[in-house]
Amino acid sequence: MVESSPVELPVGDAQREAAELLAGARELGVNLEPAQLAALSRLLDALLAANAQFNLTAIRDRPGMLRKHLLDSLSVLPFLRGPRVADVGTGAGFPGLPLAIAAPAHSFVLIEATGKKARYVASTARSLGLANVEVVNERAERYRPQAPFDTVVARAVASLEDLVAYAGHLCAAEGRLLAMKGKHPEREQLQLPKGFRVLAVHRLRVPGLDEERHLVEICRARSRPSAA
Ligand code: SAM
């Protein structure tokens, strides 16, 4: 899938894109090495090429993808805890793939119910040489990993209530569920299933995007408040 004709960016555009990505990531507290920048650019190539064949994402322009997929995904990197991370409902690989590129010391399991999307993500991870990515084509509620995750992240997948119902079992005792949301989900917060609570809601600013972003950090109700 990814092997299909990569879209070559003119040199000037490529430099501008790399500069925006580097500066945007830095603003988010993420330092990117040249190889990581190159991998993120190749991820955009792959997404554009695949999107031309089958509808993977509604965002079709490269600058939009850079901000709404790459930088938006990287905005949660400072909130990852522990080495094992799951991305529930990764779709075309967001936020999982950009995080895996930018945080090679973490291992990522990208869970996606739709076969077409899961195959694209697995093929892209392989072609980018991401040894820290495993793709699971399964509904999150049916997936039983050998060990729970330190961080379970999800963007645009479900209400907080449903997310906890689908993926709460994936979260370690002292782990975190990170729900990436647009507007502050005040009502959803009130409907969390028993056994989980909202620890914090962080307002995020994604460089180049004039849109609201919130990250809801959820933990198990019995989680120790002082746990790092
Ligand atoms: N997270 C990606 C993003 O922000 O670009 C994709 C968001 S898309 C709106 C939601 C994705 O979650 C879809 O690809 C859908 O197939 C997947 N999904 C929904 N419920 C799921 C579940 N219970 N387990 C696994 N994947 C699920």
PDB file of C-alpha atoms and ligand atoms in Angstrom:
ATOM      1  CA  MET A   1       0.000   0.000   0.000  1.00  0.00           C
ATOM      2  CA  VAL A   2       2.616   2.548   1.057  1.00  0.00           C
ATOM      3  CA  GLU A   3       4.872   1.281  -1.683  1.00  0.00           C
ATOM      4  CA  SER A   4       2.641   3.074  -4.215  1.00  0.00           C
ATOM      5  CA  SER A   5       4.212   6.151  -5.842  1.00  0.00           C
ATOM      6  CA  PRO A   6       5.316   8.601  -3.138  1.00  0.00           C
ATOM      7  CA  VAL A   7       4.424  12.207  -3.851  1.00  0.00           C
ATOM      8  CA  GLU A   8       7.613  14.239  -4.368  1.00  0.00           C
ATOM      9  CA  LEU A   9       7.506  17.681  -2.763  1.00  0.00           C
ATOM     10  CA  PRO A  10       9.386  20.513  -4.536  1.00  0.00           C
ATOM     11  CA  VAL A  11      12.580  21.318  -2.567  1.00  0.00           C
ATOM     12  CA  GLY A  12      11.372  24.727  -1.338  1.00  0.00           C
ATOM     13  CA  ASP A  13       8.081  23.295  -0.129  1.00  0.00           C
ATOM     14  CA  ALA A  14       9.888  20.423   1.582  1.00  0.00           C
ATOM     15  CA  GLN A  15      12.150  22.855   3.426  1.00  0.00           C
ATOM     16  CA  ARG A  16       9.227  25.004   4.504  1.00  0.00           C
ATOM     17  CA  GLU A  17       7.355  21.922   5.668  1.00  0.00           C
ATOM     18  CA  ALA A  18      10.342  20.630   7.653  1.00  0.00           C
ATOM     19  CA  ALA A  19      10.813  24.061   9.246  1.00  0.00           C
ATOM     20  CA  GLU A  20       7.135  24.236  10.279  1.00  0.00           C
ATOM     21  CA  LEU A  21       7.232  20.725  11.680  1.00  0.00           C
ATOM     22  CA  LEU A  22      10.471  21.305  13.589  1.00  0.00           C
ATOM     23  CA  ALA A  23       9.296  24.631  15.062  1.00  0.00           C
ATOM     24  CA  GLY A  24       5.804  23.305  15.834  1.00  0.00           C
ATOM     25  CA  ALA A  25       7.156  20.215  17.567  1.00  0.00           C
ATOM     26  CA  ARG A  26       9.617  22.324  19.553  1.00  0.00           C
ATOM     27  CA  GLU A  27       6.738  24.535  20.694  1.00  0.00           C
ATOM     28  CA  LEU A  28       5.088  21.356  21.987  1.00  0.00           C
ATOM     29  CA  GLY A  29       8.251  20.438  23.875  1.00  0.00           C
ATOM     30  CA  VAL A  30       9.253  17.743  21.371  1.00  0.00           C
ATOM     31  CA  ASN A  31      12.724  17.800  19.830  1.00  0.00           C
ATOM     32  CA  LEU A  32      12.948  16.026  16.483  1.00  0.00           C
ATOM     33  CA  GLU A  33      16.152  14.622  15.015  1.00  0.00           C
ATOM     34  CA  PRO A  34      16.646  14.917  11.227  1.00  0.00           C
ATOM     35  CA  ALA A  35      15.778  11.209  10.772  1.00  0.00           C
ATOM     36  CA  GLN A  36      12.536  11.688  12.697  1.00  0.00           C
ATOM     37  CA  LEU A  37      11.642  14.741  10.603  1.00  0.00           C
ATOM     38  CA  ALA A  38      12.277  12.702   7.461  1.00  0.00           C
ATOM     39  CA  ALA A  39      10.110   9.850   8.758  1.00  0.00           C
ATOM     40  CA  LEU A  40       7.234  12.231   9.544  1.00  0.00           C
ATOM     41  CA  SER A  41       7.491  13.668   6.041  1.00  0.00           C
ATOM     42  CA  ARG A  42       7.391  10.127   4.598  1.00  0.00           C
ATOM     43  CA  LEU A  43       4.338   9.452   6.724  1.00  0.00           C
ATOM     44  CA  LEU A  44       2.606  12.360   4.992  1.00  0.00           C
ATOM     45  CA  ASP A  45       3.719  10.978   1.595  1.00  0.00           C
ATOM     46  CA  ALA A  46       2.172   7.622   2.480  1.00  0.00           C
ATOM     47  CA  LEU A  47      -1.046   9.131   3.763  1.00  0.00           C
ATOM     48  CA  LEU A  48      -1.497  11.305   0.675  1.00  0.00           C
ATOM     49  CA  ALA A  49      -0.812   8.391  -1.667  1.00  0.00           C
ATOM     50  CA  ALA A  50      -3.141   6.023   0.197  1.00  0.00           C
ATOM     51  CA  ASN A  51      -5.853   8.662   0.530  1.00  0.00           C
ATOM     52  CA  ALA A  52      -5.895   9.052  -3.233  1.00  0.00           C
ATOM     53  CA  GLN A  53      -6.785   5.337  -3.501  1.00  0.00           C
ATOM     54  CA  PHE A  54      -9.190   4.897  -0.629  1.00  0.00           C
ATOM     55  CA  ASN A  55     -10.722   7.285   1.818  1.00  0.00           C
ATOM     56  CA  LEU A  56      -8.577   7.145   4.952  1.00  0.00           C
ATOM     57  CA  THR A  57      -8.922  10.673   6.259  1.00  0.00           C
ATOM     58  CA  ALA A  58     -11.183  13.618   5.473  1.00  0.00           C
ATOM     59  CA  ILE A  59      -8.172  15.947   5.621  1.00  0.00           C
ATOM     60  CA  ARG A  60      -6.802  15.862   2.094  1.00  0.00           C
ATOM     61  CA  ASP A  61      -4.248  18.676   1.905  1.00  0.00           C
ATOM     62  CA  ARG A  62      -0.672  18.274   3.067  1.00  0.00           C
ATOM     63  CA  PRO A  63      -0.438  21.405   5.276  1.00  0.00           C
ATOM     64  CA  GLY A  64      -3.716  20.401   6.927  1.00  0.00           C
ATOM     65  CA  MET A  65      -2.380  16.886   7.534  1.00  0.00           C
ATOM     66  CA  LEU A  66       0.809  18.310   9.015  1.00  0.00           C
ATOM     67  CA  ARG A  67      -1.109  20.364  11.585  1.00  0.00           C
ATOM     68  CA  LYS A  68      -4.187  18.218  12.229  1.00  0.00           C
ATOM     69  CA  HIS A  69      -2.496  14.843  12.140  1.00  0.00           C
ATOM     70  CA  LEU A  70       1.225  15.240  12.886  1.00  0.00           C
ATOM     71  CA  LEU A  71       1.385  18.185  15.290  1.00  0.00           C
ATOM     72  CA  ASP A  72      -1.938  17.353  16.915  1.00  0.00           C
ATOM     73  CA  SER A  73      -0.657  13.817  17.584  1.00  0.00           C
ATOM     74  CA  LEU A  74       2.659  15.085  18.962  1.00  0.00           C
ATOM     75  CA  SER A  75       0.848  17.427  21.359  1.00  0.00           C
ATOM     76  CA  VAL A  76       0.145  14.487  23.705  1.00  0.00           C
ATOM     77  CA  LEU A  77       3.713  13.180  23.804  1.00  0.00           C
ATOM     78  CA  PRO A  78       4.609  15.016  27.055  1.00  0.00           C
ATOM     79  CA  PHE A  79       1.709  13.182  28.760  1.00  0.00           C
ATOM     80  CA  LEU A  80       2.840   9.623  27.968  1.00  0.00           C
ATOM     81  CA  ARG A  81       3.762   7.635  31.065  1.00  0.00           C
ATOM     82  CA  GLY A  82       5.739   4.423  31.160  1.00  0.00           C
ATOM     83  CA  PRO A  83       7.081   2.448  28.235  1.00  0.00           C
ATOM     84  CA  ARG A  84       3.920   0.679  26.989  1.00  0.00           C
ATOM     85  CA  VAL A  85       1.389   2.720  25.048  1.00  0.00           C
ATOM     86  CA  ALA A  86      -1.827   1.645  23.287  1.00  0.00           C
ATOM     87  CA  ASP A  87      -3.606   3.790  20.705  1.00  0.00           C
ATOM     88  CA  VAL A  88      -7.254   2.732  20.593  1.00  0.00           C
ATOM     89  CA  GLY A  89      -9.066   3.309  17.278  1.00  0.00           C
ATOM     90  CA  THR A  90      -5.917   4.512  15.574  1.00  0.00           C
ATOM     91  CA  GLY A  91      -7.675   4.881  12.178  1.00  0.00           C
ATOM     92  CA  ALA A  92      -4.954   5.863   9.716  1.00  0.00           C
ATOM     93  CA  GLY A  93      -2.400   5.796  12.544  1.00  0.00           C
ATOM     94  CA  PHE A  94      -3.134   8.840  14.675  1.00  0.00           C
ATOM     95  CA  PRO A  95      -1.843   9.679  17.144  1.00  0.00           C
ATOM     96  CA  GLY A  96       0.110   6.389  17.251  1.00  0.00           C
ATOM     97  CA  LEU A  97       2.414   6.644  14.249  1.00  0.00           C
ATOM     98  CA  PRO A  98       3.756  10.188  14.847  1.00  0.00           C
ATOM     99  CA  LEU A  99       4.232   9.327  18.534  1.00  0.00           C
ATOM    100  CA  ALA A 100       6.120   6.143  17.647  1.00  0.00           C
ATOM    101  CA  ILE A 101       8.413   8.116  15.354  1.00  0.00           C
ATOM    102  CA  ALA A 102       9.057  10.836  17.931  1.00  0.00           C
ATOM    103  CA  ALA A 103       9.339   8.551  20.992  1.00  0.00           C
ATOM    104  CA  PRO A 104      11.371   5.486  19.968  1.00  0.00           C
ATOM    105  CA  ALA A 105      11.947   4.400  23.586  1.00  0.00           C
ATOM    106  CA  HIS A 106       8.226   3.683  24.018  1.00  0.00           C
ATOM    107  CA  SER A 107       6.513   0.682  22.460  1.00  0.00           C
ATOM    108  CA  PHE A 108       3.153   1.234  20.788  1.00  0.00           C
ATOM    109  CA  VAL A 109       0.261  -1.098  20.094  1.00  0.00           C
ATOM    110  CA  LEU A 110      -2.092   0.476  17.560  1.00  0.00           C
ATOM    111  CA  ILE A 111      -5.575  -1.041  17.805  1.00  0.00           C
ATOM    112  CA  GLU A 112      -8.008  -0.627  14.931  1.00  0.00           C
ATOM    113  CA  ALA A 113     -11.265  -2.454  14.228  1.00  0.00           C
ATOM    114  CA  THR A 114     -11.359  -1.842  10.462  1.00  0.00           C
ATOM    115  CA  GLY A 115      -9.166  -4.225   8.464  1.00  0.00           C
ATOM    116  CA  LYS A 116      -8.421  -1.810   5.623  1.00  0.00           C
ATOM    117  CA  LYS A 117      -7.104   0.835   8.023  1.00  0.00           C
ATOM    118  CA  ALA A 118      -5.186  -1.655  10.160  1.00  0.00           C
ATOM    119  CA  ARG A 119      -3.471  -3.070   7.045  1.00  0.00           C
ATOM    120  CA  TYR A 120      -2.508   0.415   5.857  1.00  0.00           C
ATOM    121  CA  VAL A 121      -1.079   1.316   9.298  1.00  0.00           C
ATOM    122  CA  ALA A 122       0.883  -1.952   9.556  1.00  0.00           C
ATOM    123  CA  SER A 123       2.279  -1.541   6.064  1.00  0.00           C
ATOM    124  CA  THR A 124       3.239   2.082   6.746  1.00  0.00           C
ATOM    125  CA  ALA A 125       4.929   1.220  10.043  1.00  0.00           C
ATOM    126  CA  ARG A 126       6.920  -1.500   8.249  1.00  0.00           C
ATOM    127  CA  SER A 127       7.966   0.779   5.410  1.00  0.00           C
ATOM    128  CA  LEU A 128       9.089   3.431   7.915  1.00  0.00           C
ATOM    129  CA  GLY A 129      11.103   0.804   9.812  1.00  0.00           C
ATOM    130  CA  LEU A 130       9.229   1.428  13.074  1.00  0.00           C
ATOM    131  CA  ALA A 131      10.334  -1.496  15.235  1.00  0.00           C
ATOM    132  CA  ASN A 132       8.400  -0.090  18.212  1.00  0.00           C
ATOM    133  CA  VAL A 133       4.969  -0.484  16.556  1.00  0.00           C
ATOM    134  CA  GLU A 134       2.597  -3.444  16.618  1.00  0.00           C
ATOM    135  CA  VAL A 135      -0.785  -3.213  14.898  1.00  0.00           C
ATOM    136  CA  VAL A 136      -3.756  -5.168  16.207  1.00  0.00           C
ATOM    137  CA  ASN A 137      -6.806  -5.511  13.937  1.00  0.00           C
ATOM    138  CA  GLU A 138      -9.411  -6.037  16.619  1.00  0.00           C
ATOM    139  CA  ARG A 139     -12.092  -4.191  18.516  1.00  0.00           C
ATOM    140  CA  ALA A 140     -10.487  -2.816  21.685  1.00  0.00           C
ATOM    141  CA  GLU A 141     -13.092  -4.461  23.916  1.00  0.00           C
ATOM    142  CA  ARG A 142     -12.163  -7.889  22.549  1.00  0.00           C
ATOM    143  CA  TYR A 143      -8.405  -7.398  22.712  1.00  0.00           C
ATOM    144  CA  ARG A 144      -6.637  -9.090  25.640  1.00  0.00           C
ATOM    145  CA  PRO A 145      -2.961  -8.123  25.729  1.00  0.00           C
ATOM    146  CA  GLN A 146      -0.441 -10.141  27.740  1.00  0.00           C
ATOM    147  CA  ALA A 147       0.167  -7.130  29.973  1.00  0.00           C
ATOM    148  CA  PRO A 148      -1.813  -3.914  30.482  1.00  0.00           C
ATOM    149  CA  PHE A 149      -0.584  -0.547  29.190  1.00  0.00           C
ATOM    150  CA  ASP A 150       0.950   2.381  31.050  1.00  0.00           C
ATOM    151  CA  THR A 151      -0.837   4.808  28.722  1.00  0.00           C
ATOM    152  CA  VAL A 152      -3.940   4.227  26.607  1.00  0.00           C
ATOM    153  CA  VAL A 153      -4.492   7.089  24.205  1.00  0.00           C
ATOM    154  CA  ALA A 154      -7.434   7.677  21.867  1.00  0.00           C
ATOM    155  CA  ARG A 155      -8.357  10.482  19.498  1.00  0.00           C
ATOM    156  CA  ALA A 156     -11.857  10.976  18.114  1.00  0.00           C
ATOM    157  CA  VAL A 157     -13.016   7.456  18.934  1.00  0.00           C
ATOM    158  CA  ALA A 158     -15.884   7.585  21.420  1.00  0.00           C
ATOM    159  CA  SER A 159     -17.423   9.422  24.360  1.00  0.00           C
ATOM    160  CA  LEU A 160     -15.402   9.190  27.576  1.00  0.00           C
ATOM    161  CA  GLU A 161     -17.980   6.752  28.912  1.00  0.00           C
ATOM    162  CA  ASP A 162     -17.686   4.443  25.897  1.00  0.00           C
ATOM    163  CA  LEU A 163     -13.927   4.772  25.744  1.00  0.00           C
ATOM    164  CA  VAL A 164     -13.589   3.568  29.328  1.00  0.00           C
ATOM    165  CA  ALA A 165     -16.073   0.774  28.592  1.00  0.00           C
ATOM    166  CA  TYR A 166     -14.110  -0.344  25.481  1.00  0.00           C
ATOM    167  CA  ALA A 167     -10.588   0.193  26.701  1.00  0.00           C
ATOM    168  CA  GLY A 168     -10.559   0.539  30.486  1.00  0.00           C
ATOM    169  CA  HIS A 169      -9.341  -3.055  30.840  1.00  0.00           C
ATOM    170  CA  LEU A 170      -6.227  -2.167  28.807  1.00  0.00           C
ATOM    171  CA  CYS A 171      -5.079   0.370  31.395  1.00  0.00           C
ATOM    172  CA  ALA A 172      -2.610  -0.713  34.121  1.00  0.00           C
ATOM    173  CA  ALA A 173      -3.451  -0.075  37.795  1.00  0.00           C
ATOM    174  CA  GLU A 174      -1.394   3.113  37.833  1.00  0.00           C
ATOM    175  CA  GLY A 175      -1.834   3.797  34.120  1.00  0.00           C
ATOM    176  CA  ARG A 176      -3.580   6.633  32.346  1.00  0.00           C
ATOM    177  CA  LEU A 177      -6.279   6.839  29.699  1.00  0.00           C
ATOM    178  CA  LEU A 178      -5.703   9.943  27.568  1.00  0.00           C
ATOM    179  CA  ALA A 179      -8.725  11.069  25.563  1.00  0.00           C
ATOM    180  CA  MET A 180      -7.949  13.683  22.922  1.00  0.00           C
ATOM    181  CA  LYS A 181     -10.942  15.979  22.512  1.00  0.00           C
ATOM    182  CA  GLY A 182     -11.814  19.231  20.789  1.00  0.00           C
ATOM    183  CA  LYS A 183     -14.082  21.149  23.112  1.00  0.00           C
ATOM    184  CA  HIS A 184     -13.993  20.582  26.865  1.00  0.00           C
ATOM    185  CA  PRO A 185     -16.227  17.495  27.329  1.00  0.00           C
ATOM    186  CA  GLU A 186     -17.877  18.632  30.561  1.00  0.00           C
ATOM    187  CA  ARG A 187     -21.017  16.505  30.261  1.00  0.00           C
ATOM    188  CA  GLU A 188     -19.126  13.376  29.245  1.00  0.00           C
ATOM    189  CA  GLN A 189     -16.981  13.726  32.342  1.00  0.00           C
ATOM    190  CA  LEU A 190     -20.006  13.205  34.558  1.00  0.00           C
ATOM    191  CA  GLN A 191     -20.825   9.852  32.993  1.00  0.00           C
ATOM    192  CA  LEU A 192     -17.615   7.922  33.593  1.00  0.00           C
ATOM    193  CA  PRO A 193     -18.171   4.297  34.550  1.00  0.00           C
ATOM    194  CA  LYS A 194     -17.449   3.326  38.155  1.00  0.00           C
ATOM    195  CA  GLY A 195     -13.839   2.488  38.839  1.00  0.00           C
ATOM    196  CA  PHE A 196     -12.399   5.399  36.832  1.00  0.00           C
ATOM    197  CA  ARG A 197     -12.111   9.125  37.470  1.00  0.00           C
ATOM    198  CA  VAL A 198     -10.934  12.221  35.643  1.00  0.00           C
ATOM    199  CA  LEU A 199      -7.578  13.243  37.020  1.00  0.00           C
ATOM    200  CA  ALA A 200      -7.136  16.418  34.952  1.00  0.00           C
ATOM    201  CA  VAL A 201      -8.263  18.163  31.797  1.00  0.00           C
ATOM    202  CA  HIS A 202      -5.429  19.878  29.952  1.00  0.00           C
ATOM    203  CA  ARG A 203      -6.011  22.593  27.414  1.00  0.00           C
ATOM    204  CA  LEU A 204      -3.650  22.063  24.484  1.00  0.00           C
ATOM    205  CA  ARG A 205      -2.548  24.464  21.796  1.00  0.00           C
ATOM    206  CA  VAL A 206      -1.515  22.936  18.502  1.00  0.00           C
ATOM    207  CA  PRO A 207       0.825  25.200  16.510  1.00  0.00           C
ATOM    208  CA  GLY A 208      -0.800  26.504  13.326  1.00  0.00           C
ATOM    209  CA  LEU A 209      -4.297  25.462  14.428  1.00  0.00           C
ATOM    210  CA  ASP A 210      -6.810  27.952  15.704  1.00  0.00           C
ATOM    211  CA  GLU A 211      -9.038  25.258  17.196  1.00  0.00           C
ATOM    212  CA  GLU A 212      -9.845  24.135  20.701  1.00  0.00           C
ATOM    213  CA  ARG A 213      -8.051  21.056  21.961  1.00  0.00           C
ATOM    214  CA  HIS A 214      -8.385  19.334  25.302  1.00  0.00           C
ATOM    215  CA  LEU A 215      -6.741  16.264  26.727  1.00  0.00           C
ATOM    216  CA  VAL A 216      -8.720  14.388  29.364  1.00  0.00           C
ATOM    217  CA  GLU A 217      -6.493  12.390  31.676  1.00  0.00           C
ATOM    218  CA  ILE A 218      -8.349   9.499  33.295  1.00  0.00           C
ATOM    219  CA  CYS A 219      -7.054   7.073  35.903  1.00  0.00           C
ATOM    220  CA  ARG A 220      -8.462   4.242  37.927  1.00  0.00           C
ATOM    221  CA  ALA A 221     -10.423   5.476  40.929  1.00  0.00           C
ATOM    222  CA  ARG A 222      -8.024   3.678  43.256  1.00  0.00           C
ATOM    223  CA  SER A 223      -4.901   5.004  41.546  1.00  0.00           C
ATOM    224  CA  ARG A 224      -2.457   6.502  44.037  1.00  0.00           C
ATOM    225  CA  PRO A 225      -2.444  10.302  43.607  1.00  0.00           C
ATOM    226  CA  SER A 226       1.316  10.519  44.141  1.00  0.00           C
ATOM    227  CA  ALA A 227       2.213   7.849  41.551  1.00  0.00           C
ATOM    228  CA  ALA A 228       4.608   9.232  38.956  1.00  0.00           C
TER     229      ALA A 228
HETATM  230  N1  SAM B   1      -7.778   8.070  15.981  1.00  0.00           N
HETATM  231  C1  SAM B   1      -7.849   8.329  14.568  1.00  0.00           C
HETATM  232  C2  SAM B   1      -7.750   9.803  14.288  1.00  0.00           C
HETATM  233  O1  SAM B   1      -7.964  10.620  15.201  1.00  0.00           O
HETATM  234  O2  SAM B   1      -7.437  10.168  13.139  1.00  0.00           O
HETATM  235  C3  SAM B   1      -9.115   7.742  13.928  1.00  0.00           C
HETATM  236  C4  SAM B   1     -10.396   8.377  14.389  1.00  0.00           C
HETATM  237  S1  SAM B   1     -11.808   7.641  13.597  1.00  0.00           S
HETATM  238  C5  SAM B   1     -12.992   8.887  13.796  1.00  0.00           C
HETATM  239  C6  SAM B   1     -12.269   6.404  14.773  1.00  0.00           C
HETATM  240  C7  SAM B   1     -11.600   5.069  14.520  1.00  0.00           C
HETATM  241  O3  SAM B   1     -11.796   4.245  15.638  1.00  0.00           O
HETATM  242  C8  SAM B   1     -12.164   4.354  13.320  1.00  0.00           C
HETATM  243  O4  SAM B   1     -11.085   4.000  12.467  1.00  0.00           O
HETATM  244  C9  SAM B   1     -12.858   3.125  13.905  1.00  0.00           C
HETATM  245  O5  SAM B   1     -12.764   2.009  13.044  1.00  0.00           O
HETATM  246  C10 SAM B   1     -12.081   2.929  15.177  1.00  0.00           C
HETATM  247  N2  SAM B   1     -12.836   2.303  16.279  1.00  0.00           N
HETATM  248  C11 SAM B   1     -14.043   2.683  16.755  1.00  0.00           C
HETATM  249  N3  SAM B   1     -14.395   1.913  17.791  1.00  0.00           N
HETATM  250  C12 SAM B   1     -13.378   1.027  17.986  1.00  0.00           C
HETATM  251  C13 SAM B   1     -13.164  -0.044  18.908  1.00  0.00           C
HETATM  252  N4  SAM B   1     -14.054  -0.339  19.840  1.00  0.00           N
HETATM  253  N5  SAM B   1     -12.017  -0.740  18.815  1.00  0.00           N
HETATM  254  C14 SAM B   1     -11.101  -0.450  17.856  1.00  0.00           C
HETATM  255  N6  SAM B   1     -11.255   0.540  16.952  1.00  0.00           N
HETATM  256  C15 SAM B   1     -12.384   1.275  17.009  1.00  0.00           C
END
